[in-house]
Amino acid sequence: MKRSSSRRSGVSSSSSSPGSCDLLRSGSSKAVSKETERIDQLFYTYMDKPSGMIDPEGIESFCSDLEVDHTDVRILMLAWKMQAERQGYFTLEEWRKGLKALHADSISKIKKVLPDLEREVRRPTSFMDFYSYSFRYCLTEKQKSIDIESACELLSVVLGYLFRHQVDKLVEYLKNQHEYKVINMDQWMSFLRFCNEINFPSLENYDPNLAWPLILDNFVDWMREKQNGSLGLKSF
Amino acid sequence: MSAQKKRNFKIEAFKHRVEVDPKYADKTWRVLEHAIHEIYNHNASGLSFEELYRNAYNMVLHKYGEKLYLGLVTTMTLHLKEMCKSVESAQGGSFLEELNRRWGDHNKALQMIRDILMYMDRTFVPINHKTPVHELGLNLWRDNIIHCSKIQTRLQNTLLDLIHRERTGEVINRGLMRNITKMLVDLGSCVYQDNFEKHFLEVSADFYRVESQQFIDNCDCGEYLKKAERRLNEEIERVSQYLDAKSETKITYVVEKEMIDNHMQRLVHMENSGLVNMLMDDKYDDVSRMYNLFRRVPEGLSTIREVMTAHLRETGRQLVTDADKLKDPVDFVQHLLDVRYKFDKIITTAFNNDKTFQNALNSSFEYFINLNNRSPEFISLYVDDKLRKGLKGVSEEDVETVLDKVMMLFRYLQEKDVFEKYYKQHLAKRLLSGKTVSDDAERSMIVKLKTECGYQFTSKLEGMFTDMKTSQDTMQGFYASQSFDTGESPTLAVQVLTTGSWPAQPSAPCNLPAEILSVCERFRAFYLGTHTGRRLSWQTNMGTADLKAIFGKGQKHELNVSTYQMCILMLFNSSDCLGYKEIEEATEIPSADLKRCLQSLACVKAKNVLRKEPMSKDIGEDDAFYFNDKFTSKFFKVKIGTVVAQKESEPEKLETRQRVEEDRKPQIEAAIVRIMKSRRVLDHNNIVAEVTKQLQSRFLPNPVVIKKRIESLIEREFLERDKTDRKLYRYLA
């Protein structure tokens, strides 16, 4: 347990630092404090009074103000930018961190920067971080893995628009197999690696002797079987 | 002193003119020429060596060396030409004799001439780079006789013809042959090769090509090999008798190539008589002959080895997959041992104890023994059988031999941990039922396993022995502490088994008869009194009991039964008839066991101390059981069959397998961590290889299972995948 907690904090501290932009653009401290004020104001409009956080309900109304569905990948991106710890909740600190980095202190401004955020996420360097963040974000406390069903959904949301074919097949496979009931971080990260490195759908550069997790070996076997099967059908 | 003039003396040769007769050279040469003629005409006795030597000496001294030398060449050539004619004219068989005789003459003459011309040979010849006299004589012989067109081919053909005749069974004059071939060798090895050997090898190749074809069409493999062997020996003998020794390797090569190499595949695979048949029919002489012949040709041994390996693997495969043989594990293992013994014998007697053949034997055994995943169980059952009864009255040495043989098979097992599991079970049954033949044999087997697999492998087995010993002491202590008279109450022998050392046998304890229960309770009190903090639970499914019973006509018997059976029989002390349900209720023995017990008590002939109604083979829930008053037996002691260690049923087998798989997981993980701890970073294939290597003394881990364990370790953050290199894992300290 000790080990895992130290690792998690290690990862989050090494993620892209939103503060760097602030330094470059350092306007007058007054302007900054005004921005902070407006950001905080925005937070309070969605905040759940007793807990002092934005709770799932608050997020839903925030989403509807943004005119974005709460399951939209862009909300996940915002959460990433805020480095939100817990699914469905934003703390003030997280909120400030995210919005400051985006230089957005109102709903309209957030709307405006969303496309920029999307572009940022898609840069390979930050995408890896975003991808692993999204898995961690979905873990509830003390969990180390997420169930197949949720993993498939998350996979479609996060990776789907980049690797449509791979994700479709992978999801199909995951839903049809019975060996695995949950996906762990290691397997999750290897999905991204697989999509990035392996030619699809030929899979000819997939080598089971490399350090791929077994779940991908099985997936590739399943794919190949299917491919052979369909070839067989075609020849008839 | 220095002023003194030095005088140099000069000594000049004594000069005097030697008057030389201008015709001196011619005259002297004529004397010598005459002498050479006389020598060749066998008239040398009248010649004076001393005079002739002086003449030759003088000629050389007077610078007529050249004339002398040339004269010698001409004269000798003249004589050789004459000899040539006489050899040519020799008819048929006398040709070689004439040649041999003339060669003898020439040699003799040459000897004398060289003696006469010794001075020339020593001075004139080396200075002028001429050929020495003896060599000159040989060269002239070669050029004039051997290379004479009429002799050269005739000589060749005659020699070859004689050899051919000898090969076909005629007797020839070997002495003459020897002289002639020696002559050719003396003339220079290339003369021997060009004029004889080359053709000899060609003709031999043709001869053996034809002959081997005839043989192979008409003989079986064994016969063919005998013939080939004989031919080979003949040729070797021929060389030693009358050919140049250097020819041996060449001619044997020809025979090997024509008779063996060219027909190797056909011979080995010959129908009904090939290597496989020889092996099956125990024709060790033939196999040995094949080995000795085939080893002479390239690929020969590997061909034999491959065929043997294939045969062995097939035999073994059939053996271990033969459903019939699997019915009797003891027989099954005995068969394996027989095969092993047979091939061991073949390799020592016929294959010269060849290491590569032994390796082939070992790898074949390893291959097929592991084809059947019940092999570990069966080998353990074989040992069980031997240690229960098979080794009764057998000498210590023989016991060792049997156990050593078993260990040989054990070494081939890939799943040694499975063997250990079964061995533990079987050993437990042996120890608890007191059925082991000899404690020494048991211990000897443990020592062997320990030597083979290390301390860890046998520590639990040894723990079982310790428990047995301690139990004996405990029982002695128990009875010593009991002050009352034990004569009336049953005698109890408790074996206290350490949990963990013994195979786990979950069992619900049955209800013991009151008589027993009271003794048991006394023991419990005694034991816990000396060992505080321990827990005792009764394993009623494993014990045995001896009962004294009196039957209808007053005959007494001692019944040897299991604890369960004892519980059942004791019920009949108070009633003569009990229904199945009643028995079940009273004893609470699990129904499957209960049925088995009742079956052995009521349905086995000559052991039916109970009577069952209705009479049938199987036990029904509504059956009623009676005490069998009419029971009789020839023996005082009656042993009611208990379930002996037998091969496992399917579900038991699956359970054992699962347990084995579970036990392997931590072992594999430990191996991975050990490896990664020392290597820090390693690629997947190497981890798999190293883990396999580390564990192979116990079992052969499946690569997929290893991968699963790696993933589990990644999840628990002992390892991680390298961020960039796909192949690598890193150890997280």
mmCIF file of N, CA, C and O in Angstrom, chain A residues 3-4 7 128 144-145 179-180 184 186-187 189-190 193-194 197 206 208-215 217, chain B residues 684-685 703-705 707-708 711 714-729 732-733:
data_model
loop_
_atom_site.group_PDB
_atom_site.id
_atom_site.type_symbol
_atom_site.label_atom_id
_atom_site.label_comp_id
_atom_site.label_asym_id
_atom_site.label_seq_id
_atom_site.Cartn_x
_atom_site.Cartn_y
_atom_site.Cartn_z
ATOM 1 N N ARG A 3 3.816 1.618 -0.997
ATOM 2 C CA ARG A 3 4.500 1.763 -2.267
ATOM 3 C C ARG A 3 3.587 2.398 -3.308
ATOM 4 O O ARG A 3 3.926 3.335 -3.988
ATOM 5 N N SER A 4 2.332 1.899 -3.364
ATOM 6 C CA SER A 4 1.450 2.373 -4.428
ATOM 7 C C SER A 4 1.107 3.844 -4.220
ATOM 8 O O SER A 4 1.037 4.597 -5.167
ATOM 9 N N ARG A 7 3.824 6.063 -5.364
ATOM 10 C CA ARG A 7 3.935 6.110 -6.818
ATOM 11 C C ARG A 7 2.903 7.023 -7.438
ATOM 12 O O ARG A 7 3.170 7.760 -8.363
ATOM 13 N N MET A 128 -0.379 10.331 -23.327
ATOM 14 C CA MET A 128 -0.035 9.210 -22.451
ATOM 15 C C MET A 128 -0.458 9.514 -21.018
ATOM 16 O O MET A 128 -1.062 8.687 -20.340
ATOM 17 N N LYS A 144 -7.735 -1.353 -7.582
ATOM 18 C CA LYS A 144 -6.548 -1.369 -8.432
ATOM 19 C C LYS A 144 -6.903 -1.707 -9.870
ATOM 20 O O LYS A 144 -6.057 -1.686 -10.743
ATOM 21 N N SER A 145 -8.160 -2.069 -10.043
ATOM 22 C CA SER A 145 -8.568 -2.403 -11.407
ATOM 23 C C SER A 145 -10.023 -2.030 -11.595
ATOM 24 O O SER A 145 -10.744 -1.837 -10.621
ATOM 25 N N GLU A 179 -12.174 -14.958 -19.353
ATOM 26 C CA GLU A 179 -11.016 -15.181 -18.495
ATOM 27 C C GLU A 179 -10.791 -14.004 -17.547
ATOM 28 O O GLU A 179 -10.429 -14.184 -16.401
ATOM 29 N N TYR A 180 -10.999 -12.798 -18.083
ATOM 30 C CA TYR A 180 -10.721 -11.612 -17.280
ATOM 31 C C TYR A 180 -12.010 -10.907 -16.917
ATOM 32 O O TYR A 180 -12.873 -10.713 -17.762
ATOM 33 N N ASN A 184 -6.424 -4.202 -15.171
ATOM 34 C CA ASN A 184 -5.568 -3.433 -14.268
ATOM 35 C C ASN A 184 -4.767 -2.390 -15.050
ATOM 36 O O ASN A 184 -4.811 -2.342 -16.280
ATOM 37 N N ASP A 186 -1.671 -2.043 -15.662
ATOM 38 C CA ASP A 186 -0.682 -2.582 -16.585
ATOM 39 C C ASP A 186 -1.318 -2.936 -17.924
ATOM 40 O O ASP A 186 -0.825 -2.576 -18.988
ATOM 41 N N GLN A 187 -2.448 -3.620 -17.848
ATOM 42 C CA GLN A 187 -3.132 -3.993 -19.081
ATOM 43 C C GLN A 187 -3.642 -2.746 -19.799
ATOM 44 O O GLN A 187 -3.534 -2.631 -21.018
ATOM 45 N N MET A 189 -2.441 0.306 -19.762
ATOM 46 C CA MET A 189 -1.368 1.026 -20.437
ATOM 47 C C MET A 189 -0.887 0.273 -21.677
ATOM 48 O O MET A 189 -0.496 0.864 -22.671
ATOM 49 N N SER A 190 -0.927 -1.052 -21.591
ATOM 50 C CA SER A 190 -0.442 -1.801 -22.751
ATOM 51 C C SER A 190 -1.402 -1.701 -23.939
ATOM 52 O O SER A 190 -0.994 -1.868 -25.085
ATOM 53 N N ARG A 193 -0.166 1.217 -25.812
ATOM 54 C CA ARG A 193 1.081 0.853 -26.470
ATOM 55 C C ARG A 193 0.816 -0.021 -27.685
ATOM 56 O O ARG A 193 1.431 0.133 -28.734
ATOM 57 N N PHE A 194 -0.098 -0.935 -27.503
ATOM 58 C CA PHE A 194 -0.485 -1.822 -28.592
ATOM 59 C C PHE A 194 -0.999 -1.012 -29.774
ATOM 60 O O PHE A 194 -0.579 -1.199 -30.916
ATOM 61 N N GLU A 197 1.844 0.873 -31.495
ATOM 62 C CA GLU A 197 2.982 0.174 -32.085
ATOM 63 C C GLU A 197 2.626 -0.915 -33.077
ATOM 64 O O GLU A 197 3.436 -1.262 -33.933
ATOM 65 N N TYR A 206 3.326 -8.115 -34.351
ATOM 66 C CA TYR A 206 3.069 -8.495 -32.961
ATOM 67 C C TYR A 206 3.872 -9.750 -32.620
ATOM 68 O O TYR A 206 3.741 -10.770 -33.285
ATOM 69 N N PRO A 208 4.529 -12.374 -29.655
ATOM 70 C CA PRO A 208 4.099 -12.789 -28.313
ATOM 71 C C PRO A 208 5.274 -13.044 -27.369
ATOM 72 O O PRO A 208 5.075 -13.186 -26.166
ATOM 73 N N ASN A 209 6.481 -13.111 -27.932
ATOM 74 C CA ASN A 209 7.638 -13.315 -27.058
ATOM 75 C C ASN A 209 8.108 -12.032 -26.391
ATOM 76 O O ASN A 209 8.985 -12.050 -25.544
ATOM 77 N N LEU A 210 7.561 -10.917 -26.835
ATOM 78 C CA LEU A 210 7.888 -9.678 -26.147
ATOM 79 C C LEU A 210 7.035 -9.606 -24.889
ATOM 80 O O LEU A 210 6.203 -10.458 -24.630
ATOM 81 N N ALA A 211 7.282 -8.528 -24.140
ATOM 82 C CA ALA A 211 6.647 -8.484 -22.834
ATOM 83 C C ALA A 211 5.212 -7.961 -22.878
ATOM 84 O O ALA A 211 4.832 -7.131 -22.080
ATOM 85 N N TRP A 212 4.427 -8.421 -23.818
ATOM 86 C CA TRP A 212 3.012 -8.032 -23.822
ATOM 87 C C TRP A 212 2.286 -8.807 -22.731
ATOM 88 O O TRP A 212 2.597 -9.965 -22.476
ATOM 89 N N PRO A 213 1.270 -8.190 -22.134
ATOM 90 C CA PRO A 213 0.478 -8.965 -21.178
ATOM 91 C C PRO A 213 -0.299 -10.066 -21.912
ATOM 92 O O PRO A 213 -0.576 -9.951 -23.108
ATOM 93 N N LEU A 214 -0.614 -11.082 -21.150
ATOM 94 C CA LEU A 214 -1.286 -12.244 -21.719
ATOM 95 C C LEU A 214 -2.603 -11.872 -22.389
ATOM 96 O O LEU A 214 -2.983 -12.440 -23.402
ATOM 97 N N ILE A 215 -3.275 -10.869 -21.842
ATOM 98 C CA ILE A 215 -4.592 -10.508 -22.373
ATOM 99 C C ILE A 215 -4.466 -10.074 -23.841
ATOM 100 O O ILE A 215 -5.335 -10.355 -24.665
ATOM 101 N N ASP A 217 -1.947 -11.151 -25.857
ATOM 102 C CA ASP A 217 -1.661 -12.393 -26.593
ATOM 103 C C ASP A 217 -2.970 -13.050 -26.990
ATOM 104 O O ASP A 217 -3.161 -13.467 -28.133
ATOM 105 N N HIS B 684 11.749 -10.671 -21.738
ATOM 106 C CA HIS B 684 10.755 -11.699 -21.457
ATOM 107 C C HIS B 684 11.284 -13.105 -21.681
ATOM 108 O O HIS B 684 11.183 -13.971 -20.817
ATOM 109 N N ASN B 685 11.881 -13.320 -22.858
ATOM 110 C CA ASN B 685 12.350 -14.663 -23.178
ATOM 111 C C ASN B 685 13.359 -15.171 -22.168
ATOM 112 O O ASN B 685 13.349 -16.344 -21.806
ATOM 113 N N PRO B 703 5.090 -21.600 -20.115
ATOM 114 C CA PRO B 703 5.403 -20.189 -20.366
ATOM 115 C C PRO B 703 4.219 -19.255 -20.133
ATOM 116 O O PRO B 703 4.390 -18.144 -19.636
ATOM 117 N N VAL B 704 3.029 -19.733 -20.476
ATOM 118 C CA VAL B 704 1.850 -18.883 -20.276
ATOM 119 C C VAL B 704 1.639 -18.635 -18.781
ATOM 120 O O VAL B 704 1.327 -17.516 -18.354
ATOM 121 N N VAL B 705 1.859 -19.690 -18.003
ATOM 122 C CA VAL B 705 1.709 -19.529 -16.554
ATOM 123 C C VAL B 705 2.757 -18.552 -16.021
ATOM 124 O O VAL B 705 2.457 -17.700 -15.180
ATOM 125 N N LYS B 707 4.026 -16.112 -17.614
ATOM 126 C CA LYS B 707 3.598 -14.773 -18.012
ATOM 127 C C LYS B 707 2.532 -14.249 -17.053
ATOM 128 O O LYS B 707 2.550 -13.090 -16.643
ATOM 129 N N LYS B 708 1.631 -15.135 -16.698
ATOM 130 C CA LYS B 708 0.575 -14.731 -15.770
ATOM 131 C C LYS B 708 1.162 -14.279 -14.439
ATOM 132 O O LYS B 708 0.737 -13.291 -13.857
ATOM 133 N N GLU B 711 2.653 -10.924 -14.696
ATOM 134 C CA GLU B 711 1.634 -9.877 -14.675
ATOM 135 C C GLU B 711 1.127 -9.638 -13.267
ATOM 136 O O GLU B 711 0.870 -8.506 -12.858
ATOM 137 N N ILE B 714 3.601 -7.578 -11.639
ATOM 138 C CA ILE B 714 3.521 -6.189 -12.094
ATOM 139 C C ILE B 714 2.391 -5.481 -11.353
ATOM 140 O O ILE B 714 2.536 -4.361 -10.876
ATOM 141 N N GLU B 715 1.287 -6.201 -11.239
ATOM 142 C CA GLU B 715 0.138 -5.603 -10.567
ATOM 143 C C GLU B 715 0.476 -5.280 -9.108
ATOM 144 O O GLU B 715 0.046 -4.277 -8.575
ATOM 145 N N ARG B 716 1.279 -6.172 -8.493
ATOM 146 C CA ARG B 716 1.647 -5.929 -7.104
ATOM 147 C C ARG B 716 2.903 -5.066 -6.993
ATOM 148 O O ARG B 716 3.499 -4.944 -5.938
ATOM 149 N N GLU B 717 3.318 -4.536 -8.175
ATOM 150 C CA GLU B 717 4.420 -3.576 -8.245
ATOM 151 C C GLU B 717 5.745 -4.103 -7.723
ATOM 152 O O GLU B 717 6.474 -3.420 -7.027
ATOM 153 N N PHE B 718 6.013 -5.369 -8.030
ATOM 154 C CA PHE B 718 7.368 -5.884 -7.841
ATOM 155 C C PHE B 718 8.177 -5.622 -9.112
ATOM 156 O O PHE B 718 9.372 -5.459 -9.083
ATOM 157 N N LEU B 719 7.454 -5.628 -10.224
ATOM 158 C CA LEU B 719 8.092 -5.410 -11.522
ATOM 159 C C LEU B 719 7.333 -4.326 -12.267
ATOM 160 O O LEU B 719 6.185 -4.010 -11.939
ATOM 161 N N GLU B 720 7.997 -3.782 -13.303
ATOM 162 C CA GLU B 720 7.258 -2.944 -14.248
ATOM 163 C C GLU B 720 7.781 -3.212 -15.646
ATOM 164 O O GLU B 720 8.876 -3.736 -15.821
ATOM 165 N N ARG B 721 6.976 -2.837 -16.633
ATOM 166 C CA ARG B 721 7.445 -2.950 -18.007
ATOM 167 C C ARG B 721 8.319 -1.753 -18.309
ATOM 168 O O ARG B 721 8.053 -0.657 -17.830
ATOM 169 N N ASP B 722 9.327 -1.969 -19.122
ATOM 170 C CA ASP B 722 10.175 -0.849 -19.511
ATOM 171 C C ASP B 722 9.357 0.115 -20.351
ATOM 172 O O ASP B 722 8.532 -0.296 -21.179
ATOM 173 N N LYS B 723 9.592 1.422 -20.136
ATOM 174 C CA LYS B 723 8.774 2.422 -20.817
ATOM 175 C C LYS B 723 9.000 2.413 -22.320
ATOM 176 O O LYS B 723 8.088 2.707 -23.095
ATOM 177 N N THR B 724 10.222 2.108 -22.727
ATOM 178 C CA THR B 724 10.500 2.204 -24.157
ATOM 179 C C THR B 724 10.709 0.848 -24.816
ATOM 180 O O THR B 724 10.229 0.628 -25.917
ATOM 181 N N ASP B 725 11.427 -0.040 -24.141
ATOM 182 C CA ASP B 725 11.744 -1.303 -24.799
ATOM 183 C C ASP B 725 10.672 -2.338 -24.484
ATOM 184 O O ASP B 725 10.481 -2.747 -23.349
ATOM 185 N N ARG B 726 9.999 -2.730 -25.511
ATOM 186 C CA ARG B 726 8.906 -3.691 -25.420
ATOM 187 C C ARG B 726 9.278 -4.995 -24.718
ATOM 188 O O ARG B 726 8.447 -5.680 -24.173
ATOM 189 N N LYS B 727 10.546 -5.383 -24.862
ATOM 190 C CA LYS B 727 10.935 -6.712 -24.398
ATOM 191 C C LYS B 727 11.173 -6.761 -22.896
ATOM 192 O O LYS B 727 11.124 -7.813 -22.303
ATOM 193 N N LEU B 728 11.475 -5.619 -22.314
ATOM 194 C CA LEU B 728 12.091 -5.641 -20.987
ATOM 195 C C LEU B 728 11.121 -5.479 -19.827
ATOM 196 O O LEU B 728 10.100 -4.802 -19.930
ATOM 197 N N TYR B 729 11.499 -6.149 -18.726
ATOM 198 C CA TYR B 729 10.857 -5.897 -17.442
ATOM 199 C C TYR B 729 11.908 -5.302 -16.520
ATOM 200 O O TYR B 729 13.091 -5.598 -16.634
ATOM 201 N N LEU B 732 11.389 -3.530 -9.413
ATOM 202 C CA LEU B 732 11.161 -2.343 -8.595
ATOM 203 C C LEU B 732 11.575 -2.665 -7.179
ATOM 204 O O LEU B 732 10.954 -3.479 -6.504
ATOM 205 N N ALA B 733 12.650 -2.021 -6.739
ATOM 206 C CA ALA B 733 13.142 -2.340 -5.394
ATOM 207 C C ALA B 733 12.321 -1.592 -4.354
ATOM 208 O O ALA B 733 11.822 -0.513 -4.625
#
